Every structure is written in structure tokens, then in C-alpha cells.
PDB file of C-alpha atoms and ligand atoms in Angstrom:
ATOM      1  CA  MET A  57     132.311  75.919  81.361  1.00  0.00           C
ATOM      2  CA  SER A  58     131.085  75.213  84.827  1.00  0.00           C
ATOM      3  CA  ARG A  59     132.448  78.594  85.866  1.00  0.00           C
ATOM      4  CA  ILE A  60     130.266  80.298  83.305  1.00  0.00           C
ATOM      5  CA  ILE A  61     127.264  78.411  84.614  1.00  0.00           C
ATOM      6  CA  THR A  62     128.174  79.285  88.183  1.00  0.00           C
ATOM      7  CA  ASN A  63     128.521  82.953  87.270  1.00  0.00           C
ATOM      8  CA  TYR A  64     125.257  82.835  85.406  1.00  0.00           C
ATOM      9  CA  LEU A  65     123.458  81.278  88.337  1.00  0.00           C
ATOM     10  CA  LEU A  66     125.051  83.751  90.709  1.00  0.00           C
ATOM     11  CA  THR A  67     123.890  86.684  88.584  1.00  0.00           C
ATOM     12  CA  LEU A  68     120.417  85.220  88.388  1.00  0.00           C
ATOM     13  CA  PHE A  69     120.372  84.753  92.142  1.00  0.00           C
ATOM     14  CA  LEU A  70     121.533  88.306  92.817  1.00  0.00           C
ATOM     15  CA  MET A  71     119.009  89.779  90.394  1.00  0.00           C
ATOM     16  CA  SER A  72     116.129  87.847  91.895  1.00  0.00           C
ATOM     17  CA  THR A  73     117.235  88.851  95.386  1.00  0.00           C
ATOM     18  CA  ILE A  74     117.271  92.510  94.369  1.00  0.00           C
ATOM     19  CA  ILE A  75     113.872  92.276  92.662  1.00  0.00           C
ATOM     20  CA  CYS A  76     112.339  90.458  95.619  1.00  0.00           C
ATOM     21  CA  GLY A  77     113.878  92.991  97.985  1.00  0.00           C
ATOM     22  CA  VAL A  78     112.248  95.847  96.094  1.00  0.00           C
ATOM     23  CA  LEU A  79     108.877  94.133  95.935  1.00  0.00           C
ATOM     24  CA  THR A  80     108.794  93.027  99.534  1.00  0.00           C
ATOM     25  CA  GLY A  81     110.391  95.767 101.573  1.00  0.00           C
ATOM     26  CA  HIS A  82     108.163  94.884 104.498  1.00  0.00           C
ATOM     27  CA  ALA A  83     109.177  91.222 104.432  1.00  0.00           C
ATOM     28  CA  ASP A  84     112.803  92.361 104.513  1.00  0.00           C
ATOM     29  CA  PHE A  85     112.403  93.902 107.951  1.00  0.00           C
ATOM     30  CA  LEU A  86     110.562  90.825 109.089  1.00  0.00           C
ATOM     31  CA  GLU A  87     113.339  88.542 107.866  1.00  0.00           C
ATOM     32  CA  ASN A  88     115.921  90.552 109.740  1.00  0.00           C
ATOM     33  CA  LEU A  89     114.145  90.349 113.068  1.00  0.00           C
ATOM     34  CA  PRO A  90     116.341  89.821 116.113  1.00  0.00           C
ATOM     35  CA  PRO A  91     116.289  86.048 116.749  1.00  0.00           C
ATOM     36  CA  GLU A  92     114.734  86.617 120.169  1.00  0.00           C
ATOM     37  CA  ILE A  93     111.807  88.502 118.612  1.00  0.00           C
ATOM     38  CA  GLN A  94     111.210  85.963 115.846  1.00  0.00           C
ATOM     39  CA  PRO A  95     109.314  83.447 118.018  1.00  0.00           C
ATOM     40  CA  LEU A  96     106.773  86.184 118.825  1.00  0.00           C
ATOM     41  CA  TYR A  97     105.956  86.370 115.119  1.00  0.00           C
ATOM     42  CA  ASN A  98     105.803  82.611 114.700  1.00  0.00           C
ATOM     43  CA  SER A  99     103.074  82.177 117.289  1.00  0.00           C
ATOM     44  CA  ASP A 100      99.366  82.749 117.742  1.00  0.00           C
ATOM     45  CA  LEU A 101     100.021  86.092 119.474  1.00  0.00           C
ATOM     46  CA  ASP A 102      98.701  88.136 116.547  1.00  0.00           C
ATOM     47  CA  THR A 103      95.211  86.653 117.004  1.00  0.00           C
ATOM     48  CA  TRP A 104      95.238  85.678 120.704  1.00  0.00           C
ATOM     49  CA  LYS A 105      92.551  87.455 122.733  1.00  0.00           C
ATOM     50  CA  PRO A 106      93.820  88.055 126.257  1.00  0.00           C
ATOM     51  CA  PRO A 107      91.368  87.366 129.099  1.00  0.00           C
ATOM     52  CA  GLU A 108      89.358  90.346 130.342  1.00  0.00           C
ATOM     53  CA  HIS A 109      90.956  90.423 133.787  1.00  0.00           C
ATOM     54  CA  LEU A 110      94.380  91.026 132.221  1.00  0.00           C
ATOM     55  CA  LYS A 111      93.101  93.704 129.852  1.00  0.00           C
ATOM     56  CA  ARG A 112      91.395  95.449 132.751  1.00  0.00           C
ATOM     57  CA  ASN A 113      94.285  95.358 135.205  1.00  0.00           C
ATOM     58  CA  TYR A 114      97.282  95.764 132.873  1.00  0.00           C
ATOM     59  CA  PRO A 115      96.243  98.608 130.570  1.00  0.00           C
ATOM     60  CA  TYR A 116      98.106  99.817 127.495  1.00  0.00           C
ATOM     61  CA  TYR A 117      97.110 101.384 124.191  1.00  0.00           C
ATOM     62  CA  LEU A 118      98.345 102.888 120.961  1.00  0.00           C
ATOM     63  CA  SER A 119      97.593 106.537 121.592  1.00  0.00           C
ATOM     64  CA  GLY A 120      98.508 107.978 118.189  1.00  0.00           C
ATOM     65  CA  PHE A 121     101.498 109.177 116.190  1.00  0.00           C
ATOM     66  CA  ASP A 122     103.965 112.013 116.575  1.00  0.00           C
ATOM     67  CA  GLU A 123     104.884 114.489 113.831  1.00  0.00           C
ATOM     68  CA  GLU A 124     107.447 112.076 112.396  1.00  0.00           C
ATOM     69  CA  ASP A 125     104.812 109.326 112.302  1.00  0.00           C
ATOM     70  CA  ARG A 126     106.336 107.494 115.234  1.00  0.00           C
ATOM     71  CA  PRO A 127     103.782 105.347 117.057  1.00  0.00           C
ATOM     72  CA  VAL A 128     103.021 106.668 120.556  1.00  0.00           C
ATOM     73  CA  TRP A 129     102.170 104.003 123.121  1.00  0.00           C
ATOM     74  CA  VAL A 130     100.836 104.547 126.624  1.00  0.00           C
ATOM     75  CA  LEU A 131     101.670 101.946 129.248  1.00  0.00           C
ATOM     76  CA  GLU A 132      99.922 102.581 132.555  1.00  0.00           C
ATOM     77  CA  PHE A 133     102.624 100.628 134.264  1.00  0.00           C
ATOM     78  CA  GLY A 134     102.034 102.088 137.728  1.00  0.00           C
ATOM     79  CA  LYS A 135      98.841 100.034 137.833  1.00  0.00           C
ATOM     80  CA  TRP A 136     100.502  96.803 136.735  1.00  0.00           C
ATOM     81  CA  ASN A 137     100.442  94.559 139.777  1.00  0.00           C
ATOM     82  CA  LEU A 138     102.974  91.902 138.822  1.00  0.00           C
ATOM     83  CA  ARG A 139     103.242  90.657 142.345  1.00  0.00           C
ATOM     84  CA  ASP A 140      99.627  89.565 142.175  1.00  0.00           C
ATOM     85  CA  ILE A 141     100.409  87.400 139.126  1.00  0.00           C
ATOM     86  CA  VAL A 142     103.578  85.928 140.588  1.00  0.00           C
ATOM     87  CA  GLU A 143     101.792  85.041 143.825  1.00  0.00           C
ATOM     88  CA  GLN A 144      98.950  83.338 141.962  1.00  0.00           C
ATOM     89  CA  GLY A 145     101.482  80.784 140.753  1.00  0.00           C
ATOM     90  CA  LYS A 146     102.670  79.053 137.637  1.00  0.00           C
ATOM     91  CA  ASP A 147      99.525  79.044 135.489  1.00  0.00           C
ATOM     92  CA  ALA A 148      98.905  82.741 136.057  1.00  0.00           C
ATOM     93  CA  VAL A 149     102.543  83.510 135.207  1.00  0.00           C
ATOM     94  CA  ILE A 150     102.348  81.485 131.983  1.00  0.00           C
ATOM     95  CA  GLU A 151      99.223  83.352 130.916  1.00  0.00           C
ATOM     96  CA  PHE A 152     100.693  86.718 131.892  1.00  0.00           C
ATOM     97  CA  ASP A 153     103.900  85.905 130.043  1.00  0.00           C
ATOM     98  CA  LYS A 154     101.862  85.510 126.912  1.00  0.00           C
ATOM     99  CA  TYR A 155     100.213  88.862 127.601  1.00  0.00           C
ATOM    100  CA  VAL A 156     103.579  90.610 127.988  1.00  0.00           C
ATOM    101  CA  ASN A 157     104.909  88.945 124.853  1.00  0.00           C
ATOM    102  CA  GLN A 158     101.891  90.265 122.991  1.00  0.00           C
ATOM    103  CA  VAL A 159     102.605  93.768 124.308  1.00  0.00           C
ATOM    104  CA  ILE A 160     106.188  93.466 123.060  1.00  0.00           C
ATOM    105  CA  LEU A 161     104.996  92.144 119.691  1.00  0.00           C
ATOM    106  CA  ASN A 162     102.384  94.886 119.267  1.00  0.00           C
ATOM    107  CA  VAL A 163     104.814  97.674 120.134  1.00  0.00           C
ATOM    108  CA  TYR A 164     107.641  96.202 118.057  1.00  0.00           C
ATOM    109  CA  ASN A 165     105.402  95.482 115.086  1.00  0.00           C
ATOM    110  CA  SER A 166     104.102  99.057 115.111  1.00  0.00           C
ATOM    111  CA  THR A 167     107.644 100.222 114.334  1.00  0.00           C
ATOM    112  CA  ILE A 168     107.844  98.210 111.118  1.00  0.00           C
ATOM    113  CA  THR A 169     106.146  99.922 108.196  1.00  0.00           C
ATOM    114  CA  LYS A 170     106.282  99.078 104.502  1.00  0.00           C
ATOM    115  CA  HIS A 171     109.359 101.130 103.794  1.00  0.00           C
ATOM    116  CA  GLU A 172     111.199 101.764 107.001  1.00  0.00           C
ATOM    117  CA  ILE A 173     111.602 101.286 110.717  1.00  0.00           C
ATOM    118  CA  VAL A 174     109.822 104.033 112.647  1.00  0.00           C
ATOM    119  CA  PRO A 175     110.938 103.839 116.283  1.00  0.00           C
ATOM    120  CA  ALA A 176     108.242 104.005 118.932  1.00  0.00           C
ATOM    121  CA  ILE A 177     107.648 106.472 121.755  1.00  0.00           C
ATOM    122  CA  ILE A 178     106.390 105.088 125.039  1.00  0.00           C
ATOM    123  CA  ILE A 179     104.695 107.083 127.745  1.00  0.00           C
ATOM    124  CA  LEU A 180     105.353 105.052 130.864  1.00  0.00           C
ATOM    125  CA  ASP A 181     102.810 106.287 133.385  1.00  0.00           C
ATOM    126  CA  LEU A 182     104.028 105.217 136.822  1.00  0.00           C
ATOM    127  CA  ASP A 183     101.135 106.738 138.731  1.00  0.00           C
ATOM    128  CA  GLU A 184     100.016 104.485 141.629  1.00  0.00           C
ATOM    129  CA  TYR A 185     103.201 102.406 141.546  1.00  0.00           C
ATOM    130  CA  GLU A 186     103.498 100.680 144.924  1.00  0.00           C
ATOM    131  CA  LEU A 187     106.351  99.536 147.080  1.00  0.00           C
ATOM    132  CA  SER A 188     104.812  96.056 147.386  1.00  0.00           C
ATOM    133  CA  GLN A 189     106.017  95.421 143.818  1.00  0.00           C
ATOM    134  CA  LEU A 190     109.627  95.793 144.896  1.00  0.00           C
ATOM    135  CA  THR A 191     109.628  94.020 148.232  1.00  0.00           C
ATOM    136  CA  SER A 192     108.801  90.654 146.685  1.00  0.00           C
ATOM    137  CA  PRO A 193     111.969  88.915 145.426  1.00  0.00           C
ATOM    138  CA  ALA A 194     109.927  86.666 143.116  1.00  0.00           C
ATOM    139  CA  THR A 195     108.374  89.720 141.486  1.00  0.00           C
ATOM    140  CA  VAL A 196     111.736  91.406 141.043  1.00  0.00           C
ATOM    141  CA  ALA A 197     113.100  88.177 139.543  1.00  0.00           C
ATOM    142  CA  TYR A 198     110.215  88.221 137.084  1.00  0.00           C
ATOM    143  CA  TYR A 199     110.990  91.837 136.080  1.00  0.00           C
ATOM    144  CA  VAL A 200     114.590  90.898 135.444  1.00  0.00           C
ATOM    145  CA  GLU A 201     113.630  87.849 133.409  1.00  0.00           C
ATOM    146  CA  LYS A 202     111.257  89.759 131.115  1.00  0.00           C
ATOM    147  CA  LEU A 203     113.627  92.678 130.727  1.00  0.00           C
ATOM    148  CA  ARG A 204     116.011  90.639 128.619  1.00  0.00           C
ATOM    149  CA  LEU A 205     113.469  90.433 125.817  1.00  0.00           C
ATOM    150  CA  ILE A 206     112.353  94.013 126.353  1.00  0.00           C
ATOM    151  CA  VAL A 207     115.909  95.325 125.968  1.00  0.00           C
ATOM    152  CA  ILE A 208     116.178  93.575 122.605  1.00  0.00           C
ATOM    153  CA  ALA A 209     112.851  94.996 121.483  1.00  0.00           C
ATOM    154  CA  MET A 210     113.992  98.448 122.661  1.00  0.00           C
ATOM    155  CA  LYS A 211     116.311  98.669 119.685  1.00  0.00           C
ATOM    156  CA  ASN A 212     113.285 100.171 117.930  1.00  0.00           C
ATOM    157  CA  LEU A 213     112.467 102.590 120.736  1.00  0.00           C
ATOM    158  CA  HIS A 214     112.884 106.305 120.156  1.00  0.00           C
ATOM    159  CA  ALA A 215     112.153 107.551 123.666  1.00  0.00           C
ATOM    160  CA  ALA A 216     110.362 106.596 126.858  1.00  0.00           C
ATOM    161  CA  TYR A 217     108.806 109.411 128.849  1.00  0.00           C
ATOM    162  CA  CYS A 218     108.450 108.200 132.423  1.00  0.00           C
ATOM    163  CA  ILE A 219     105.827 110.316 134.108  1.00  0.00           C
ATOM    164  CA  ASN A 220     104.325 110.504 137.594  1.00  0.00           C
ATOM    165  CA  THR A 221     107.498 108.935 138.921  1.00  0.00           C
ATOM    166  CA  ASN A 222     107.146 108.879 142.696  1.00  0.00           C
ATOM    167  CA  PHE A 223     110.065 107.803 144.888  1.00  0.00           C
ATOM    168  CA  VAL A 224     109.017 104.138 144.792  1.00  0.00           C
ATOM    169  CA  ALA A 225     108.818 104.192 141.003  1.00  0.00           C
ATOM    170  CA  GLN A 226     112.216 105.888 141.010  1.00  0.00           C
ATOM    171  CA  ARG A 227     113.536 102.885 142.907  1.00  0.00           C
ATOM    172  CA  PHE A 228     112.045 100.624 140.265  1.00  0.00           C
ATOM    173  CA  LEU A 229     113.825 102.629 137.543  1.00  0.00           C
ATOM    174  CA  ASN A 230     117.092 102.435 139.486  1.00  0.00           C
ATOM    175  CA  LEU A 231     116.653  98.675 139.615  1.00  0.00           C
ATOM    176  CA  ILE A 232     116.231  98.273 135.869  1.00  0.00           C
ATOM    177  CA  LYS A 233     118.782 100.910 134.868  1.00  0.00           C
ATOM    178  CA  PRO A 234     121.856  98.620 134.838  1.00  0.00           C
ATOM    179  CA  LEU A 235     119.869  95.928 133.035  1.00  0.00           C
ATOM    180  CA  LEU A 236     118.877  98.304 130.282  1.00  0.00           C
ATOM    181  CA  GLY A 237     122.469  99.417 129.737  1.00  0.00           C
ATOM    182  CA  LYS A 238     122.792 102.222 127.248  1.00  0.00           C
ATOM    183  CA  GLU A 239     119.133 101.864 126.211  1.00  0.00           C
ATOM    184  CA  PHE A 240     118.375 103.647 129.474  1.00  0.00           C
ATOM    185  CA  GLU A 241     119.588 106.846 127.813  1.00  0.00           C
ATOM    186  CA  LYS A 242     116.276 106.805 125.943  1.00  0.00           C
ATOM    187  CA  PHE A 243     114.415 107.228 129.254  1.00  0.00           C
ATOM    188  CA  GLU A 244     113.381 110.710 130.317  1.00  0.00           C
ATOM    189  CA  ILE A 245     112.206 110.753 133.896  1.00  0.00           C
ATOM    190  CA  TYR A 246     109.652 113.198 135.212  1.00  0.00           C
ATOM    191  CA  GLY A 247     108.086 113.440 138.623  1.00  0.00           C
ATOM    192  CA  ASN A 248     104.562 114.161 139.752  1.00  0.00           C
ATOM    193  CA  ASN A 249     104.393 117.686 138.407  1.00  0.00           C
ATOM    194  CA  PRO A 250     102.255 117.551 135.231  1.00  0.00           C
ATOM    195  CA  ALA A 251     103.339 121.049 134.204  1.00  0.00           C
ATOM    196  CA  LYS A 252     106.858 119.710 133.623  1.00  0.00           C
ATOM    197  CA  TRP A 253     106.100 116.568 131.632  1.00  0.00           C
ATOM    198  CA  LYS A 254     103.109 117.929 129.731  1.00  0.00           C
ATOM    199  CA  SER A 255     105.151 120.617 128.048  1.00  0.00           C
ATOM    200  CA  ARG A 256     107.859 118.074 127.186  1.00  0.00           C
ATOM    201  CA  ILE A 257     105.398 115.592 125.707  1.00  0.00           C
ATOM    202  CA  LEU A 258     103.503 118.246 123.783  1.00  0.00           C
ATOM    203  CA  LYS A 259     106.723 119.445 122.218  1.00  0.00           C
ATOM    204  CA  THR A 260     106.891 116.282 120.105  1.00  0.00           C
ATOM    205  CA  ILE A 261     103.402 114.788 120.173  1.00  0.00           C
ATOM    206  CA  PRO A 262     100.445 116.688 118.660  1.00  0.00           C
ATOM    207  CA  SER A 263      97.727 117.262 121.269  1.00  0.00           C
ATOM    208  CA  ASP A 264      95.071 115.446 119.229  1.00  0.00           C
ATOM    209  CA  GLN A 265      97.158 112.267 119.590  1.00  0.00           C
ATOM    210  CA  LEU A 266      97.013 112.320 123.383  1.00  0.00           C
ATOM    211  CA  PRO A 267      94.327 111.896 126.043  1.00  0.00           C
ATOM    212  CA  SER A 268      93.312 115.083 127.838  1.00  0.00           C
ATOM    213  CA  TRP A 269      94.974 114.031 131.116  1.00  0.00           C
ATOM    214  CA  TYR A 270      98.334 114.133 129.335  1.00  0.00           C
ATOM    215  CA  GLY A 271      97.594 117.551 127.869  1.00  0.00           C
ATOM    216  CA  GLY A 272      95.752 116.254 124.820  1.00  0.00           C
ATOM    217  CA  SER A 273      92.447 117.318 123.370  1.00  0.00           C
ATOM    218  CA  SER A 274      89.098 116.488 124.946  1.00  0.00           C
ATOM    219  CA  ASN A 275      87.762 114.770 121.807  1.00  0.00           C
ATOM    220  CA  PHE A 276      90.794 112.469 121.609  1.00  0.00           C
ATOM    221  CA  LYS A 277      90.317 108.788 120.819  1.00  0.00           C
ATOM    222  CA  PRO A 278      93.201 106.324 120.951  1.00  0.00           C
ATOM    223  CA  VAL A 279      94.059 104.513 117.712  1.00  0.00           C
ATOM    224  CA  MET A 280      93.669 101.137 119.408  1.00  0.00           C
ATOM    225  CA  ILE A 281      93.129  99.966 122.970  1.00  0.00           C
ATOM    226  CA  TYR A 282      94.783  96.630 123.617  1.00  0.00           C
ATOM    227  CA  GLY A 283      94.742  96.188 127.353  1.00  0.00           C
TER     228      GLY A 283
HETATM  229  C1  LIG X 436     102.104  93.639 112.097  1.00  0.00           C
HETATM  230  O1  LIG X 436     101.464  94.810 111.612  1.00  0.00           O
HETATM  231  C2  LIG X 436     100.844  94.671 110.355  1.00  0.00           C
HETATM  232  C3  LIG X 436     100.278  96.015 109.971  1.00  0.00           C
HETATM  233  O2  LIG X 436     101.298  96.960 109.854  1.00  0.00           O
HETATM  234  C4  LIG X 436      99.761  93.620 110.420  1.00  0.00           C
HETATM  235  O3  LIG X 436      99.194  93.438 109.149  1.00  0.00           O
HETATM  236  C5  LIG X 436     100.355  92.311 110.926  1.00  0.00           C
HETATM  237  O4  LIG X 436      99.327  91.370 111.111  1.00  0.00           O
HETATM  238  C6  LIG X 436     101.098  92.519 112.230  1.00  0.00           C
HETATM  239  N1  LIG X 436     101.774  91.287 112.586  1.00  0.00           N
HETATM  240  C7  LIG X 436     101.652  90.718 113.774  1.00  0.00           C
HETATM  241  C8  LIG X 436     102.370  89.444 113.950  1.00  0.00           C
HETATM  242  O5  LIG X 436     100.998  91.207 114.683  1.00  0.00           O
END
């Protein structure tokens, strides 16, 4: 008798799981978040307004979407002076940490749609990247620390186009390469010659989804500017 009840309950459970799964496809992806990403969702990061000085000095934005509807993000990482933060001390690092976590959350969350995971494309613009970022051990230690979370989030990365890579930025990429492991295969590295990377980028991203300086149209507007 109890076996019949158990079977009955089991069937009921399975049916409700299936029905809930169909109704809440989005929630499904959210339930299966990597455990390291989960805390980003259970925080105030979705509503937190970063201070102006961070938004000004550490720019990034959702540029648009490619032909497969993949979100295209631009990270003007060459301008990101992490050494400045690290040298300001603990409070600045705590605040900046929150900023970076919000970047990770925004990029990761853009890959989760109602019905599927749509991996992101990142344009990593390394223009203006300076050697001072690499000669500070504390700054390098900070890179390494944050990369652990970034590698996990990179599961939902389709490709990263690294552009304007000067020889200092190349050194930065060499530094992170072993830490990224096989995720580094998603990185395509281009130098300072726009003719080379523009044609590559425009092969997959429609020009109206990109700013003019990346070969996009002059009337382009990003979907959302975050930083
Ligand atoms: C994730 O994106 C959805 C829109 O697709 C939005 O409604 C939701 O607030 C975002 N979640 C977080 C935590 O940012």
C-alpha cells in the first residue's frame, strides 16, 4: 500500500516538476547558475548605482546584438586603471569589487533569455593600456583574484575580440592566458591596425550595432551604457 502511495507521490512530483519547468524556463537557467555566480544574483547588484567616478573611469556598455542575437559588450579595458584603485586602499577596492561584480552580473545575465542561453561577445578594447598596470604586484594580484570569477562566468562567452593590443597589453594577455585555461581559445587578438579587426568584427556584428570607431554606423546608439 505504501508503495502505491510512494509511486503516486513520485508521479505527482515528476508531473509538477515538468509543468513548472515548462512554465518557468527562465527560472530554470537561474536555478542552475554556477554556485560562484549565485551570490551575484542574491545581492543588491541589480539595483546598485555605481558612483560617477567609477562609471567615468571604467567604461563598458551593451553595444547591441549580433545576427544570432548574441549580446555584444564593449569593455574599454585599456582605460581601466586598476592600479589607481589598489593604491587607494581597502575601501576603494571594496567599492570597485562591487563594480566588477556588477559588470560580471550584467554580462552574464544578458546571456540568459526566456528560452535559452545566448553566449555573449565581448569587444575588449585595450587602447591606452599602460605598463604601470603590470609593474605593480598588488595590481597583478588583484587581476588574478578577480579572474577566478570571470573564468566561471566565461562559460557563457562566445568570443572575445581583443583589439588595439599594443605590446604592453599583449603582456597582460600573456599573464592571464594560463589562468583562463581553455577559455582563452575564445580570445581573438588583434593589434593596432583597425583594418584587420574591423573586417573581422563586421563579419559577425551588423554595423548598426557598433559605434562608428569600430566600423559601425554614424547614427549608432548603444542599447545601454553602464559604466
Ligand atoms: C536579468 O535580466 C532580466 C531581463 O532579461 C531582468 O529582468 C533582471 O532584472 C536581470 N537580473 C539581474 C539580477 O540583474
